[in-house]
Amino acid sequence: MKKADQITGALLLALSVYIALTGLSLELWWGDEGPGPGFLPFFVAVCLAILSLMLILSTLKKDNKVQGNVFSQEGLKLLVTIIGSSVVAGLLVNFVGMIVAMGLLAGFLVTFLAEERKIFTSIGMMVILPLVLYLIFRVGLDVPFPKGILGL
Amino acid sequence: MLETLSDLLYGFSVAITPINLLYCLVGVVTGTIIGALPGLGPSAGLAVLLPITFGIEPVSGIIMLAGIYYGAMYGGSITSILINTPGDSAAVMTALDGYPLTQKGRAGAAMGMAAFSSFIGGTVAIVAFTFLAPVLASAALSFGPPEYFALMVLGLTTLAGMTGDNPTKGFISAILGLFLAIVGLDLVTGLPRFSFGMMELYSGIDFIPVAMGVFGIAEIILASEEKVNMEGLKNTDLRWRKLFPTAADWARSKWVIARGTVLGFFIGMLPGAGATIASFISYGMAKKASKHPEEFGLGAIEGVAAPECANNAASVGAFVPLLTLGVPGSASTAILMGALMMFGLRPGPMLFERNPDFVWGLIASMYVGNVMLILMVLLFVPLFVRALLVPKAALNAVVIAFILVGAYSLNNSMFDVYLTIGFGFIGYFMKKLKYPGAPLVLALVLGQLLETSMRQSLILSGGSFGIFFARPISTVLMVIAFGAIFLPAIKNMISKLRAKNASV
């Protein structure tokens, strides 16, 4: 945790510098009219800089109790798979349409996440979920879904 | 008083239409199921299901969302009691005695007591809310931009300072939320800020993709890491008869419920505190006041009653600042506020004057929803438990697909889908590194209003910040807000001094 706090602290500090510079490039103050568009960004940057310095300083104290790595291999694998497959499904929407892409995503996720894989559950998910989504969002709420090459 | 009663009657005429009853029912049922899923609490339930309400009438939409909110509040207790896995943080205390009761074969009584005390806590709090809200709203009518600015600052600093283990991280989360709120065209000048030339960012970052990512996707990834054994659910005896607590249970719990309800309601009204803290304090109080404190943690029925009545009363109390002042104090109420604004309604004192059908319809629906919740629990608890036996992988896959389609339906744009996935990714790291998500979402929802009220105030004062300290109400609010910033540091200093004195 200590190292993670130092790294995030440094990243946030860098972000605050960027926000401050952008804030300064917009106008901070207008004569009598009070704050301009750059004022709040600049204020946010100053606060963020102070807080990230506090975070970094707190890791230097000796009594920093939290030790050890908070990230597990298993957890990161889950993160990459769930986020990655969601992005891929997003990209697939342009080709196969929303309904089919979500069916594929759900089918993949249920197979990947399940403790005991059952082909029946995976296929059931791929068929039933798109149908439910179609009924709720397309029919019920009239959301125009992108259609794919299959016309779905 | 009479006026309030006639307003309430009018509210019932809105809430008891068949369509609104149906939305209330759907909200309560889906809320209970989502709340029972490990990791997903009321904020997740609201964020995930919010898109469904876009196409419907605002009053029906908010009735459904309110149903999801307190359904999820109750749902969290089901898995707490049956398998010792709290659905969300407000149900953590319920597991302490709820699960030992299950082990003793009294799962039914624990579930019943959770339902009844939730119902009592919720309903009494709604009665208090009914009479308190109009008074507060009319007092708040005199508020100007400086008071609103001070109120929002107060809401943000208390929430940031009180959630999570490390106040510094809470404040970082709030500041990042403010930063996200700045993105887009400046309302006064029309200049783009931090939009990197992307058209999609000109209109700003919507809070819904952020909330769905941080509370939905990130929580699902985290919950998937943990292996939860749902097997225990299969063997519990939840026959109808078993759900009614015995006379002895009631005798032990009645004062606990009375105290917990009052406490929960008032804690819920405070910005930043909310249901989790209410349940902790209520449990602690019940243990202290009990004649058998040694039984707590081993299956004392009042150990289930105390946190459950308090967290439901608090969830109602949290509506008070939201509806009367327009300043939410928690992640869930921040999402509700965002939803109201999407419906084109601005929460705050004027809401009571301009949209009485909406306000009173909502209040009346909360009475109806609570009755519905307890009836459903008593009649269909075995069904809810069955729903949880569906493999967790399937439920999680459904929720993720639902989130992504919901994100798309916001503006019919894939950009929101990627934004949601991106915040799911960020949310995972936030959670792992102990940055609370609530201040981020609250700051994002309040950001634009905060900046507008600050600018309006400073235009009034000719650019002097003294205006925030020139009027009594805003002065008091600002002082408390600053107090909330420095409180953690002061507390730290005092405890260090004490430790020093003790060692001398």
XYZ file of C-alpha atoms in Angstrom:
656
model
C 0.000 0.000 0.000
C 2.867 2.351 0.870
C 4.398 2.151 -2.567
C 0.987 2.370 -4.233
C 0.223 5.520 -2.239
C 3.515 7.058 -3.289
C 2.887 6.307 -6.944
C -0.719 7.563 -6.916
C 0.409 10.613 -4.924
C 2.994 11.440 -7.588
C 0.497 10.882 -10.406
C -2.095 13.088 -8.719
C 0.527 15.764 -8.158
C 1.360 15.708 -11.854
C -2.343 15.920 -12.666
C -2.695 18.935 -10.382
C 0.126 20.725 -12.210
C -1.590 20.055 -15.516
C -4.956 21.296 -14.201
C -3.326 24.404 -12.720
C -1.587 25.290 -15.983
C -4.784 24.809 -17.970
C -6.693 26.865 -15.383
C -4.173 29.665 -15.728
C -4.489 29.618 -19.502
C -8.236 30.200 -19.116
C -9.097 33.388 -17.299
C -8.889 33.233 -13.503
C -10.589 36.480 -12.615
C -12.585 39.147 -14.379
C -12.299 42.676 -12.985
C -15.435 43.257 -10.903
C -17.346 40.302 -12.110
C -15.723 37.702 -9.955
C -14.175 34.408 -10.933
C -13.641 33.458 -14.563
C -13.670 30.018 -16.161
C -10.162 29.239 -14.922
C -10.843 29.932 -11.263
C -12.405 26.640 -10.158
C -9.862 24.507 -12.077
C -7.048 26.447 -10.437
C -8.631 26.046 -7.003
C -9.121 22.312 -7.628
C -5.470 22.027 -8.706
C -4.202 23.728 -5.554
C -6.309 21.470 -3.307
C -5.253 18.369 -5.227
C -1.586 19.349 -4.985
C -1.829 19.844 -1.207
C -3.704 16.568 -0.739
C -1.321 14.529 -2.881
C 1.649 15.976 -0.991
C -0.081 15.028 2.268
C -0.595 11.516 0.919
C 3.071 11.169 -0.056
C 4.250 12.594 3.272
C 2.033 10.226 5.224
C 3.778 7.250 3.639
C 7.118 8.506 4.941
C 5.962 8.285 8.537
C 7.266 5.324 10.453
C 3.932 4.285 11.882
C 2.481 3.520 8.481
C 0.596 0.402 9.450
C -0.782 -0.865 6.184
C 1.663 -3.204 4.541
C 1.669 -5.752 1.808
C 0.422 -5.857 -1.738
C -3.289 -5.231 -2.119
C -3.397 -6.572 -5.660
C -3.604 -10.289 -6.263
C -2.776 -12.060 -9.484
C -6.256 -13.557 -9.512
C -7.872 -10.134 -9.050
C -5.883 -8.484 -11.827
C -6.768 -11.349 -14.155
C -10.454 -10.783 -13.425
C -10.040 -7.044 -13.939
C -8.336 -7.427 -17.303
C -10.802 -10.056 -18.509
C -13.988 -8.227 -17.498
C -12.812 -4.798 -18.670
C -11.176 -6.239 -21.796
C -14.198 -8.279 -22.845
C -16.466 -5.278 -22.264
C -14.283 -3.144 -24.549
C -14.244 -5.868 -27.197
C -18.041 -6.148 -26.958
C -18.221 -2.367 -27.381
C -16.120 -2.588 -30.535
C -18.217 -5.491 -31.824
C -21.381 -3.398 -31.573
C -20.481 -1.698 -34.854
C -20.310 -5.033 -36.652
C -22.890 -7.300 -35.120
C -25.188 -4.771 -33.411
C -25.894 -4.119 -29.750
C -28.114 -7.111 -29.098
C -25.757 -9.731 -30.484
C -22.684 -8.106 -28.932
C -24.259 -8.123 -25.472
C -25.353 -11.730 -25.892
C -21.789 -12.707 -26.770
C -20.403 -10.713 -23.840
C -22.799 -12.248 -21.332
C -22.166 -15.734 -22.715
C -18.427 -15.228 -22.429
C -18.594 -13.743 -18.932
C -20.858 -16.428 -17.533
C -18.520 -19.087 -18.888
C -15.427 -17.322 -17.619
C -16.719 -16.412 -14.159
C -18.541 -19.659 -13.379
C -17.073 -22.019 -10.849
C -18.495 -24.999 -12.667
C -18.973 -24.385 -16.349
C -22.166 -25.610 -17.871
C -22.674 -25.326 -21.583
C -26.426 -25.094 -21.025
C -26.099 -21.969 -18.832
C -23.767 -20.291 -21.316
C -26.023 -20.907 -24.298
C -29.144 -20.048 -22.311
C -27.557 -16.764 -21.312
C -26.609 -15.956 -24.887
C -30.169 -16.430 -26.037
C -32.304 -15.208 -23.167
C -30.392 -12.095 -22.109
C -30.436 -10.385 -25.528
C -34.153 -11.110 -25.706
C -34.771 -9.480 -22.316
C -32.574 -6.494 -23.196
C -34.426 -6.119 -26.488
C -37.802 -6.183 -24.766
C -36.840 -3.696 -22.049
C -34.755 -1.193 -23.968
C -35.858 -1.477 -27.586
C -39.550 -2.244 -27.171
C -40.197 -0.768 -23.714
C -38.005 2.317 -23.765
C -37.689 2.857 -27.492
C -33.898 3.078 -27.467
C -32.599 2.871 -31.042
C -29.896 0.192 -30.840
C -27.121 0.100 -33.440
C -27.821 -2.771 -35.836
C -25.134 -5.006 -37.231
C -24.572 -6.942 -40.400
C -27.156 -9.463 -39.284
C -29.803 -6.748 -39.189
C -30.504 -7.392 -35.495
C -50.593 20.160 10.077
C -53.950 19.918 8.329
C -52.404 21.263 5.184
C -49.717 18.607 5.351
C -52.352 15.900 5.768
C -54.309 17.105 2.767
C -51.086 17.296 0.757
C -50.336 13.739 1.815
C -53.797 12.572 0.778
C -53.217 14.197 -2.573
C -49.898 12.361 -2.705
C -51.686 9.061 -2.151
C -53.995 9.834 -5.042
C -50.873 10.055 -7.207
C -49.078 7.053 -5.722
C -51.972 4.590 -5.717
C -52.607 4.638 -9.436
C -52.124 1.129 -10.846
C -49.160 2.143 -12.977
C -47.317 3.796 -10.091
C -48.037 0.847 -7.834
C -46.535 -1.377 -10.498
C -43.380 0.760 -10.759
C -43.109 0.766 -6.978
C -43.380 -3.031 -6.933
C -40.807 -3.466 -9.697
C -38.460 -1.106 -7.837
C -38.829 -2.884 -4.509
C -38.341 -6.347 -6.018
C -35.338 -5.519 -8.212
C -33.846 -3.381 -5.428
C -34.109 -6.237 -2.947
C -32.425 -8.677 -5.323
C -29.608 -6.291 -6.285
C -29.117 -5.282 -2.652
C -28.757 -8.932 -1.721
C -25.958 -9.499 -4.252
C -22.658 -9.341 -2.412
C -20.893 -6.065 -3.094
C -23.820 -4.325 -4.703
C -25.698 -1.929 -2.436
C -28.307 0.796 -2.900
C -25.996 3.073 -4.918
C -25.211 0.286 -7.358
C -28.877 -0.683 -7.603
C -29.842 2.887 -8.398
C -27.044 3.424 -10.910
C -27.661 0.151 -12.734
C -31.426 0.537 -12.989
C -31.576 4.299 -13.525
C -31.661 4.095 -17.353
C -34.911 2.111 -17.215
C -36.674 5.118 -15.713
C -35.779 7.578 -18.465
C -38.646 6.816 -20.740
C -41.349 7.039 -18.079
C -43.107 9.883 -16.245
C -40.836 11.599 -13.701
C -43.128 10.816 -10.781
C -43.321 7.124 -11.745
C -39.567 7.134 -12.288
C -38.754 8.505 -8.861
C -41.272 6.190 -7.196
C -39.481 3.251 -8.784
C -36.057 4.602 -7.825
C -37.164 5.149 -4.233
C -38.419 1.548 -4.229
C -35.034 0.330 -5.476
C -33.338 2.400 -2.776
C -35.110 0.961 0.237
C -35.521 -2.465 -1.342
C -31.733 -2.606 -1.670
C -31.389 -1.352 1.891
C -33.408 -4.355 3.065
C -31.892 -6.780 0.553
C -28.443 -6.302 2.056
C -29.628 -7.988 5.237
C -30.721 -11.240 3.547
C -27.232 -12.477 2.739
C -25.914 -10.973 5.984
C -28.219 -13.201 7.983
C -28.179 -16.346 5.876
C -24.575 -16.665 4.748
C -22.694 -14.074 6.789
C -21.928 -12.001 3.675
C -23.298 -8.468 3.931
C -24.701 -7.170 0.639
C -23.415 -3.695 1.483
C -21.766 -1.760 4.272
C -25.041 -0.774 5.961
C -25.786 -4.463 6.546
C -22.430 -5.355 8.095
C -23.741 -5.049 11.662
C -26.750 -7.213 10.840
C -24.450 -10.159 10.166
C -22.950 -9.999 13.661
C -26.030 -11.486 15.287
C -28.029 -12.473 12.231
C -25.669 -15.222 11.143
C -25.305 -16.786 14.618
C -29.105 -16.869 14.737
C -29.089 -18.785 11.450
C -26.577 -21.214 12.885
C -28.885 -21.721 15.830
C -31.686 -22.581 13.400
C -33.498 -19.278 13.871
C -32.911 -17.822 10.399
C -36.629 -17.248 9.960
C -36.927 -15.175 13.113
C -33.868 -13.129 12.153
C -35.220 -12.481 8.660
C -38.617 -11.622 10.091
C -37.160 -9.305 12.710
C -35.023 -7.604 10.052
C -38.134 -7.086 7.939
C -40.341 -5.849 10.771
C -37.757 -3.536 12.280
C -36.918 -2.185 8.817
C -40.597 -1.585 8.269
C -41.084 0.154 11.614
C -37.902 2.223 11.266
C -38.757 3.175 7.701
C -42.395 4.011 8.334
C -41.852 6.066 11.494
C -39.115 7.954 9.677
C -41.470 8.669 6.782
C -44.044 10.066 9.201
C -41.362 12.331 10.702
C -40.246 13.273 7.203
C -43.813 14.109 6.148
C -44.174 16.743 8.838
C -40.615 18.013 8.967
C -39.937 18.422 5.265
C -42.458 21.175 4.461
C -41.274 23.221 7.461
C -37.625 22.898 6.445
C -38.438 23.630 2.823
C -40.241 26.847 3.671
C -37.331 27.904 5.896
C -34.942 27.184 3.047
C -36.886 29.431 0.680
C -34.930 32.409 2.016
C -31.613 30.829 1.022
C -29.590 32.695 -1.576
C -26.537 31.635 -3.591
C -24.089 32.083 -0.651
C -26.163 29.771 1.574
C -26.414 27.179 -1.193
C -22.729 27.363 -1.856
C -21.998 26.912 1.854
C -24.447 23.996 2.081
C -22.834 22.191 -0.833
C -19.357 22.737 0.559
C -20.580 21.378 3.879
C -22.124 18.313 2.241
C -18.924 17.588 0.360
C -16.459 18.108 3.194
C -18.424 16.055 5.716
C -18.906 13.173 3.293
C -15.265 13.283 2.204
C -14.023 13.481 5.779
C -16.225 10.717 7.125
C -16.230 7.966 4.522
C -13.316 5.601 4.300
C -10.398 5.037 6.653
C -8.195 7.848 5.439
C -9.730 11.346 5.243
C -6.984 12.508 2.850
C -8.185 9.932 0.323
C -11.806 10.968 0.876
C -10.906 14.562 0.045
C -8.849 13.514 -2.980
C -11.878 11.607 -4.218
C -14.114 14.683 -3.762
C -11.622 16.974 -5.522
C -11.356 14.567 -8.454
C -15.154 14.604 -8.649
C -15.065 18.403 -8.838
C -12.478 18.157 -11.585
C -14.724 15.821 -13.577
C -17.576 18.294 -13.087
C -15.485 21.068 -14.652
C -14.992 19.137 -17.895
C -17.083 20.551 -20.740
C -18.269 23.960 -21.835
C -18.131 26.663 -19.191
C -21.715 27.715 -18.510
C -20.963 31.447 -18.402
C -18.463 31.941 -21.208
C -19.045 28.903 -23.381
C -15.328 28.132 -23.371
C -14.482 24.421 -23.485
C -12.515 23.173 -20.476
C -10.533 19.925 -20.420
C -12.502 18.518 -23.330
C -9.417 17.681 -25.426
C -11.271 18.709 -28.574
C -13.718 15.826 -28.202
C -17.261 16.798 -29.096
C -18.660 14.236 -26.678
C -16.992 15.965 -23.756
C -18.363 19.424 -24.600
C -21.554 18.695 -22.725
C -19.567 17.497 -19.733
C -19.174 14.127 -18.058
C -22.472 12.655 -17.010
C -22.573 11.280 -13.471
C -24.340 8.091 -14.528
C -21.435 6.432 -16.407
C -19.207 7.347 -13.466
C -21.621 5.909 -10.898
C -22.290 2.789 -12.993
C -18.560 2.234 -13.445
C -17.480 2.879 -9.870
C -20.413 1.301 -8.028
C -21.420 -1.266 -10.635
C -18.613 -2.702 -12.751
C -15.815 -2.184 -10.210
C -17.843 -3.768 -7.411
C -18.707 -6.770 -9.577
C -15.046 -7.361 -10.380
C -14.187 -7.109 -6.690
C -17.044 -9.360 -5.641
C -15.982 -11.948 -8.245
C -12.600 -12.139 -6.538
C -14.220 -13.459 -3.427
C -15.611 -16.926 -3.395
C -18.963 -16.752 -1.707
C -20.543 -19.993 -0.732
C -24.245 -19.733 -1.311
C -24.844 -23.358 -0.363
C -26.003 -22.308 3.107
C -29.048 -20.749 1.510
C -30.430 -24.102 0.451
C -31.028 -25.537 3.864
C -32.613 -22.636 5.683
C -36.070 -23.144 7.013
C -38.023 -20.091 5.930
C -41.537 -21.305 6.242
C -44.081 -18.567 6.717
C -44.741 -19.359 10.379
C -41.069 -19.126 11.210
C -40.795 -15.550 9.995
C -42.696 -14.100 12.914
C -40.533 -13.207 15.880
C -41.823 -14.534 19.207
C -43.287 -12.390 22.000
C -39.994 -12.728 23.860
C -38.119 -11.458 20.791
C -40.384 -8.427 20.652
C -40.002 -7.741 24.355
C -36.235 -7.656 23.942
C -36.312 -5.547 20.821
C -39.072 -2.976 21.227
C -37.025 -0.244 22.915
C -34.046 -1.003 20.750
C -36.213 -0.376 17.688
C -37.667 2.831 19.143
C -34.234 4.263 19.926
C -32.644 3.042 16.710
C -35.389 4.597 14.609
C -35.062 8.074 16.128
C -31.289 7.896 16.008
C -31.260 6.581 12.437
C -33.577 9.280 11.152
C -31.489 12.108 12.587
C -28.180 10.601 11.549
C -29.568 10.046 8.067
C -30.387 13.746 7.802
C -26.803 14.750 8.510
C -24.649 15.066 5.442
C -21.940 12.468 5.230
C -23.131 10.151 7.995
C -25.855 7.966 6.509
C -27.128 4.452 6.968
C -23.865 2.650 7.699
C -22.892 4.890 10.586
C -26.476 4.860 11.895
C -26.431 1.055 11.995
C -23.086 1.012 13.817
C -24.192 3.485 16.480
C -27.581 1.855 16.928
C -25.980 -1.564 17.446
C -23.524 -0.096 19.933
C -26.314 1.632 21.840
C -28.428 -1.509 21.948
C -25.511 -3.476 23.347
C -24.749 -0.848 25.966
C -28.353 -0.573 27.127
C -28.938 -4.338 27.127
C -29.262 -6.457 30.236
C -27.430 -9.231 28.432
C -24.612 -7.536 26.540
C -22.677 -10.806 26.587
C -25.200 -12.339 24.184
C -24.425 -9.821 21.447
C -22.461 -11.397 18.650
C -23.717 -14.838 19.599
C -27.215 -14.486 18.211
C -29.148 -11.809 20.113
C -32.334 -10.957 18.216
C -32.089 -7.273 19.169
C -28.671 -7.265 17.494
C -30.572 -7.713 14.228
C -33.327 -5.253 15.083
C -30.983 -2.412 16.060
C -29.006 -1.941 12.839
C -31.933 -2.758 10.547
C -34.372 -0.181 11.948
C -31.593 2.426 12.053
C -30.371 1.946 8.496
C -33.877 2.114 7.073
C -34.756 5.176 9.145
C -31.504 6.769 7.993
C -32.236 6.054 4.357
C -35.506 7.970 4.757
C -33.783 10.721 6.753
C -31.358 11.173 3.860
C -34.295 12.306 1.705
C -34.799 15.356 3.946
C -31.758 17.398 2.863
C -32.138 16.110 -0.694
C -35.722 17.233 -1.200
C -35.871 20.296 1.039
C -32.439 21.803 0.435
C -31.419 20.161 -2.811
C -28.181 18.938 -1.260
C -27.725 15.175 -1.010
C -25.534 13.770 1.734
C -24.682 10.304 0.427
C -23.833 8.449 -2.760
C -27.346 7.034 -3.151
C -29.077 10.358 -2.647
C -26.545 11.987 -4.992
C -27.631 9.530 -7.678
C -31.281 10.284 -6.900
C -30.534 13.988 -7.215
C -28.855 13.435 -10.563
C -31.915 11.460 -11.631
C -34.241 14.282 -10.592
C -32.193 16.741 -12.599
C -32.375 14.438 -15.610
C -36.144 14.464 -15.217
C -35.897 18.253 -15.435
C -36.623 18.843 -11.751
C -34.370 20.833 -9.486
C -34.532 19.453 -5.938
C -34.792 22.120 -3.278
C -37.410 24.173 -1.456
C -39.070 25.333 -4.670
C -39.863 21.734 -5.559
C -42.573 21.696 -2.875
C -44.233 24.739 -4.443
C -43.737 24.017 -8.108
C -44.153 20.260 -8.240
C -46.395 19.227 -5.326
C -47.683 16.215 -7.271
C -44.138 14.987 -7.579
C -43.031 15.584 -3.985
C -46.178 14.317 -2.314
C -46.537 11.450 -4.752
C -43.041 10.371 -3.791
C -43.672 10.716 -0.058
C -46.928 8.761 -0.274
C -45.231 6.112 -2.373
C -42.685 5.626 0.386
C -45.495 4.578 2.742
C -46.871 2.275 0.072
C -43.423 0.934 -0.779
C -42.662 0.054 2.808
C -45.922 -1.856 3.175
C -45.205 -3.574 -0.130
C -41.716 -4.482 0.995
C -42.827 -6.157 4.202
C -45.675 -8.017 2.508
C -43.331 -9.253 -0.165
C -40.728 -10.305 2.315
C -43.233 -12.182 4.431
C -44.901 -13.833 1.471
C -42.022 -14.427 -0.887
C -38.838 -14.648 1.121
C -38.178 -18.192 -0.055
C -38.407 -16.881 -3.629
C -35.860 -14.146 -2.965
C -33.555 -16.722 -1.490
C -34.085 -18.900 -4.576
C -33.128 -15.937 -6.764
C -29.812 -15.819 -4.948
C -29.165 -19.453 -5.736
C -28.892 -18.590 -9.422
C -25.150 -18.902 -10.074
C -23.405 -15.684 -9.152
C -21.563 -15.710 -12.469
C -24.865 -15.527 -14.324
C -26.148 -12.663 -12.174
C -22.905 -10.726 -12.611
C -22.883 -11.263 -16.376
C -26.466 -10.004 -16.567
C -25.688 -6.936 -14.468
C -22.652 -6.029 -16.604
C -24.594 -6.350 -19.867
C -27.383 -4.317 -18.312
C -24.958 -1.584 -17.238
C -23.442 -1.301 -20.715
C -26.794 -1.168 -22.501
C -28.040 1.306 -19.882
C -24.994 3.485 -20.476
C -25.683 3.441 -24.202
C -29.314 4.393 -23.715
C -28.360 7.610 -21.870
C -27.541 9.549 -25.039
C -27.659 6.703 -27.561
C -23.909 6.959 -27.761
C -21.131 4.391 -27.532
C -18.945 7.052 -25.943
C -20.891 6.694 -22.676
C -20.391 2.923 -22.840
C -16.603 3.320 -23.001
C -16.729 5.994 -20.304
C -18.564 3.541 -18.044
C -16.037 0.787 -18.704
C -13.222 3.281 -18.064
C -14.664 4.283 -14.719
C -15.134 0.626 -13.857
C -11.395 0.256 -14.347
C -10.592 3.369 -12.307
C -13.140 2.380 -9.659
C -11.389 -0.959 -9.150
C -8.140 0.768 -8.278
C -9.938 3.327 -6.124
C -11.536 0.570 -4.114
C -8.334 -1.437 -3.800
C -6.360 1.623 -2.708
C -9.151 2.673 -0.331
C -10.434 5.802 -2.066
C -14.176 6.026 -1.310
C -16.389 6.379 -4.384
C -19.196 8.363 -2.728
C -17.399 11.755 -2.517
C -16.394 11.449 -6.185
C -19.975 10.967 -7.349
C -21.416 13.572 -4.979
C -18.873 16.190 -6.121
C -19.597 15.380 -9.746
C -23.344 15.794 -9.235
C -22.950 19.012 -7.255
C -20.010 20.461 -9.204
C -21.878 22.617 -11.676
C -24.335 23.937 -9.105
C -21.436 24.651 -6.764
C -19.583 26.683 -9.363
C -22.713 28.556 -10.417
C -23.669 29.482 -6.860
C -20.094 30.543 -6.123
C -20.009 32.795 -9.162
C -23.433 34.248 -8.419
C -22.378 34.976 -4.842
C -19.179 36.646 -5.931
C -20.980 38.742 -8.516
C -23.350 39.880 -5.741
C -20.410 40.824 -3.541
C -18.329 42.416 -6.265
C -15.740 39.670 -6.030
C -15.342 39.535 -2.253
C -15.212 36.117 -0.569
C -16.422 37.868 2.581
C -19.985 37.267 1.371
C -19.832 33.648 2.526
C -19.180 34.867 6.036
C -21.385 37.963 5.971
C -24.719 36.203 6.418
C -25.499 34.190 9.547
C -26.634 30.901 7.984
C -23.838 30.691 5.437
C -21.300 31.643 8.129
C -22.403 28.812 10.402
C -22.433 26.334 7.506
C -18.977 27.403 6.328
C -17.554 27.149 9.839
C -18.895 23.595 10.208
C -17.597 22.758 6.714
C -14.106 23.943 7.613
C -14.448 22.096 10.904
C -15.085 18.896 8.947
C -11.863 19.460 7.000
C -9.729 19.944 10.065
C -11.562 17.580 12.398
C -9.582 14.474 11.392
C -6.313 16.340 11.966
C -7.500 17.696 15.330
C -8.706 14.253 16.421
C -5.365 12.810 15.426
C -3.510 15.460 17.428
C -5.647 14.929 20.516
C -5.159 11.164 20.453
C -1.404 11.653 20.073
C -1.340 14.070 23.000
C -3.328 11.590 25.077
C -0.978 8.789 24.179
C 1.956 10.988 25.150
C 0.376 11.916 28.473
C -0.447 8.311 29.158
C 3.111 7.208 28.539
C 4.583 9.946 30.758
